[in-house]
């Protein structure tokens, strides 16, 4: 059985950032993690992709750490990758984004994705 996949949109090398903590948290939970950020080469030793469409194969879940306007532009790419669930972290949400996600068949969950895997981001090592 293949491990589930998670795209961390807006992943960052700064270990204090929640997007970095998400990369570590989902990796610890056994997911194959795809960091997505056109301005980073790697995050936590994992090759970073400039765009969702650059990720090879399907993406089961995604977590957004970008402004709503950026997230809006990524929803179609995520749907095309077969993504089922999208975590919309605090600051990444907008009513428009949630409506568009639903229209595309994406299950948008407004929540901290690090906490969704049972970890407290404020207690994670920096």
PDB file of C-alpha atoms in Angstrom:
ATOM      1  CA  UNK A   1       0.000   0.000   0.000  1.00  0.00           C
ATOM      2  CA  UNK A   2       1.317   3.440  -0.918  1.00  0.00           C
ATOM      3  CA  UNK A   3       1.690   6.179   1.664  1.00  0.00           C
ATOM      4  CA  UNK A   4      -0.783   9.052   1.402  1.00  0.00           C
ATOM      5  CA  UNK A   5       0.482  12.306  -0.102  1.00  0.00           C
ATOM      6  CA  UNK A   6       0.281  15.867   1.227  1.00  0.00           C
ATOM      7  CA  UNK A   7       1.160  19.096  -0.591  1.00  0.00           C
ATOM      8  CA  UNK A   8       2.231  21.880   1.764  1.00  0.00           C
ATOM      9  CA  UNK A   9       1.522  25.043  -0.216  1.00  0.00           C
ATOM     10  CA  UNK A  10       3.760  27.914   0.902  1.00  0.00           C
ATOM     11  CA  UNK A  11       6.287  25.644   2.636  1.00  0.00           C
ATOM     12  CA  UNK A  12       9.205  27.558   4.124  1.00  0.00           C
ATOM     13  CA  UNK A  13      12.707  26.682   5.402  1.00  0.00           C
ATOM     14  CA  UNK A  14      12.218  28.816   8.537  1.00  0.00           C
ATOM     15  CA  UNK A  15      11.530  26.237  11.271  1.00  0.00           C
ATOM     16  CA  UNK A  16       9.507  28.824  13.231  1.00  0.00           C
ATOM     17  CA  UNK A  17       6.922  29.074  10.436  1.00  0.00           C
ATOM     18  CA  UNK A  18       3.810  26.922  10.640  1.00  0.00           C
ATOM     19  CA  UNK A  19       4.284  25.871   7.012  1.00  0.00           C
ATOM     20  CA  UNK A  20       7.633  24.326   7.994  1.00  0.00           C
ATOM     21  CA  UNK A  21       6.068  22.675  11.027  1.00  0.00           C
ATOM     22  CA  UNK A  22       3.410  21.214   8.726  1.00  0.00           C
ATOM     23  CA  UNK A  23       6.092  19.619   6.531  1.00  0.00           C
ATOM     24  CA  UNK A  24       7.608  17.997   9.616  1.00  0.00           C
ATOM     25  CA  UNK A  25       4.283  17.010  11.197  1.00  0.00           C
ATOM     26  CA  UNK A  26       2.854  15.294   8.113  1.00  0.00           C
ATOM     27  CA  UNK A  27       6.175  13.566   7.421  1.00  0.00           C
ATOM     28  CA  UNK A  28       6.174  12.226  10.997  1.00  0.00           C
ATOM     29  CA  UNK A  29       2.688  10.827  10.370  1.00  0.00           C
ATOM     30  CA  UNK A  30       3.919   8.783   7.421  1.00  0.00           C
ATOM     31  CA  UNK A  31       2.778  10.988   4.548  1.00  0.00           C
ATOM     32  CA  UNK A  32       4.834  11.616   1.444  1.00  0.00           C
ATOM     33  CA  UNK A  33       5.116  15.403   1.661  1.00  0.00           C
ATOM     34  CA  UNK A  34       5.476  17.700  -1.324  1.00  0.00           C
ATOM     35  CA  UNK A  35       6.546  21.206  -0.271  1.00  0.00           C
ATOM     36  CA  UNK A  36       5.347  23.802  -2.791  1.00  0.00           C
ATOM     37  CA  UNK A  37       7.049  27.187  -2.971  1.00  0.00           C
ATOM     38  CA  UNK A  38       8.642  28.750  -6.080  1.00  0.00           C
ATOM     39  CA  UNK A  39      11.124  30.619  -3.864  1.00  0.00           C
ATOM     40  CA  UNK A  40      12.613  27.622  -2.010  1.00  0.00           C
ATOM     41  CA  UNK A  41      14.793  24.788  -3.381  1.00  0.00           C
ATOM     42  CA  UNK A  42      14.153  22.464  -0.450  1.00  0.00           C
ATOM     43  CA  UNK A  43      12.393  22.409   2.904  1.00  0.00           C
ATOM     44  CA  UNK A  44      13.568  20.041   5.645  1.00  0.00           C
ATOM     45  CA  UNK A  45      15.702  18.192   3.112  1.00  0.00           C
ATOM     46  CA  UNK A  46      12.748  17.591   0.769  1.00  0.00           C
ATOM     47  CA  UNK A  47      12.845  18.880  -2.824  1.00  0.00           C
ATOM     48  CA  UNK A  48      10.409  21.764  -3.247  1.00  0.00           C
ATOM     49  CA  UNK A  49       8.119  22.143  -6.242  1.00  0.00           C
ATOM     50  CA  UNK A  50       7.423  25.539  -7.800  1.00  0.00           C
ATOM     51  CA  UNK A  51       3.820  24.638  -8.687  1.00  0.00           C
ATOM     52  CA  UNK A  52       1.283  22.009  -7.717  1.00  0.00           C
ATOM     53  CA  UNK A  53       1.211  20.885 -11.347  1.00  0.00           C
ATOM     54  CA  UNK A  54       4.951  20.032 -11.089  1.00  0.00           C
ATOM     55  CA  UNK A  55       4.286  17.332  -8.475  1.00  0.00           C
ATOM     56  CA  UNK A  56       4.533  13.857 -10.025  1.00  0.00           C
ATOM     57  CA  UNK A  57       1.362  11.831  -9.606  1.00  0.00           C
ATOM     58  CA  UNK A  58      -1.716  12.473  -7.500  1.00  0.00           C
ATOM     59  CA  UNK A  59      -1.941  14.584  -4.337  1.00  0.00           C
ATOM     60  CA  UNK A  60      -4.331  13.133  -1.741  1.00  0.00           C
ATOM     61  CA  UNK A  61      -4.462  16.176   0.547  1.00  0.00           C
ATOM     62  CA  UNK A  62      -3.106  19.711   0.639  1.00  0.00           C
ATOM     63  CA  UNK A  63      -2.640  22.421   3.221  1.00  0.00           C
ATOM     64  CA  UNK A  64      -2.640  26.119   2.345  1.00  0.00           C
ATOM     65  CA  UNK A  65      -0.203  28.571   3.950  1.00  0.00           C
ATOM     66  CA  UNK A  66      -0.716  31.355   1.417  1.00  0.00           C
ATOM     67  CA  UNK A  67      -2.980  34.386   1.056  1.00  0.00           C
ATOM     68  CA  UNK A  68      -6.518  33.595  -0.113  1.00  0.00           C
ATOM     69  CA  UNK A  69      -5.862  35.267  -3.477  1.00  0.00           C
ATOM     70  CA  UNK A  70      -2.975  32.857  -4.129  1.00  0.00           C
ATOM     71  CA  UNK A  71      -4.936  29.868  -2.843  1.00  0.00           C
ATOM     72  CA  UNK A  72      -7.782  30.693  -5.222  1.00  0.00           C
ATOM     73  CA  UNK A  73      -5.433  30.296  -8.160  1.00  0.00           C
ATOM     74  CA  UNK A  74      -4.281  26.865  -6.960  1.00  0.00           C
ATOM     75  CA  UNK A  75      -7.631  25.176  -6.411  1.00  0.00           C
ATOM     76  CA  UNK A  76      -8.054  24.025 -10.026  1.00  0.00           C
ATOM     77  CA  UNK A  77      -4.535  22.528  -9.993  1.00  0.00           C
ATOM     78  CA  UNK A  78      -5.319  20.669  -6.779  1.00  0.00           C
ATOM     79  CA  UNK A  79      -8.589  19.334  -8.178  1.00  0.00           C
ATOM     80  CA  UNK A  80      -6.752  18.201 -11.318  1.00  0.00           C
ATOM     81  CA  UNK A  81      -4.276  16.286  -9.105  1.00  0.00           C
ATOM     82  CA  UNK A  82      -7.152  14.351  -7.517  1.00  0.00           C
ATOM     83  CA  UNK A  83      -6.885  16.127  -4.173  1.00  0.00           C
ATOM     84  CA  UNK A  84      -9.767  15.269  -1.866  1.00  0.00           C
ATOM     85  CA  UNK A  85      -9.143  17.412   1.202  1.00  0.00           C
ATOM     86  CA  UNK A  86      -7.631  20.880   1.530  1.00  0.00           C
ATOM     87  CA  UNK A  87      -6.742  22.332   4.926  1.00  0.00           C
ATOM     88  CA  UNK A  88      -7.257  26.077   4.866  1.00  0.00           C
ATOM     89  CA  UNK A  89      -5.089  27.389   7.697  1.00  0.00           C
ATOM     90  CA  UNK A  90      -5.801  30.605   9.611  1.00  0.00           C
ATOM     91  CA  UNK A  91      -5.084  33.556   7.331  1.00  0.00           C
ATOM     92  CA  UNK A  92      -5.527  31.502   4.153  1.00  0.00           C
ATOM     93  CA  UNK A  93      -9.315  31.462   4.249  1.00  0.00           C
ATOM     94  CA  UNK A  94     -11.911  33.526   2.455  1.00  0.00           C
ATOM     95  CA  UNK A  95     -15.567  32.909   1.696  1.00  0.00           C
ATOM     96  CA  UNK A  96     -14.788  33.026  -2.024  1.00  0.00           C
ATOM     97  CA  UNK A  97     -12.061  30.386  -1.675  1.00  0.00           C
ATOM     98  CA  UNK A  98     -14.333  28.055   0.294  1.00  0.00           C
ATOM     99  CA  UNK A  99     -17.136  28.398  -2.255  1.00  0.00           C
ATOM    100  CA  UNK A 100     -14.788  27.724  -5.185  1.00  0.00           C
ATOM    101  CA  UNK A 101     -13.279  24.706  -3.416  1.00  0.00           C
ATOM    102  CA  UNK A 102     -16.740  23.225  -2.923  1.00  0.00           C
ATOM    103  CA  UNK A 103     -17.616  23.862  -6.576  1.00  0.00           C
ATOM    104  CA  UNK A 104     -14.505  21.924  -7.597  1.00  0.00           C
ATOM    105  CA  UNK A 105     -15.375  18.998  -5.307  1.00  0.00           C
ATOM    106  CA  UNK A 106     -12.656  19.736  -2.759  1.00  0.00           C
ATOM    107  CA  UNK A 107     -13.399  19.155   0.925  1.00  0.00           C
ATOM    108  CA  UNK A 108     -12.092  22.426   2.412  1.00  0.00           C
ATOM    109  CA  UNK A 109     -11.415  22.197   6.137  1.00  0.00           C
ATOM    110  CA  UNK A 110     -10.775  25.512   7.894  1.00  0.00           C
ATOM    111  CA  UNK A 111      -8.304  24.398  10.552  1.00  0.00           C
ATOM    112  CA  UNK A 112      -4.644  24.294  11.507  1.00  0.00           C
ATOM    113  CA  UNK A 113      -3.327  21.262   9.638  1.00  0.00           C
ATOM    114  CA  UNK A 114      -0.566  20.667  12.195  1.00  0.00           C
ATOM    115  CA  UNK A 115      -3.174  20.287  14.925  1.00  0.00           C
ATOM    116  CA  UNK A 116      -5.180  18.029  12.597  1.00  0.00           C
ATOM    117  CA  UNK A 117      -2.428  15.413  12.913  1.00  0.00           C
ATOM    118  CA  UNK A 118      -2.473  15.723  16.684  1.00  0.00           C
ATOM    119  CA  UNK A 119       0.531  17.972  17.234  1.00  0.00           C
ATOM    120  CA  UNK A 120       0.670  21.369  18.910  1.00  0.00           C
ATOM    121  CA  UNK A 121       2.699  23.701  16.670  1.00  0.00           C
ATOM    122  CA  UNK A 122       3.785  25.855  19.618  1.00  0.00           C
ATOM    123  CA  UNK A 123       5.366  22.794  21.241  1.00  0.00           C
ATOM    124  CA  UNK A 124       7.335  21.724  18.158  1.00  0.00           C
ATOM    125  CA  UNK A 125      11.091  22.214  18.075  1.00  0.00           C
ATOM    126  CA  UNK A 126      12.294  25.216  16.069  1.00  0.00           C
TER     127      UNK A 126
END
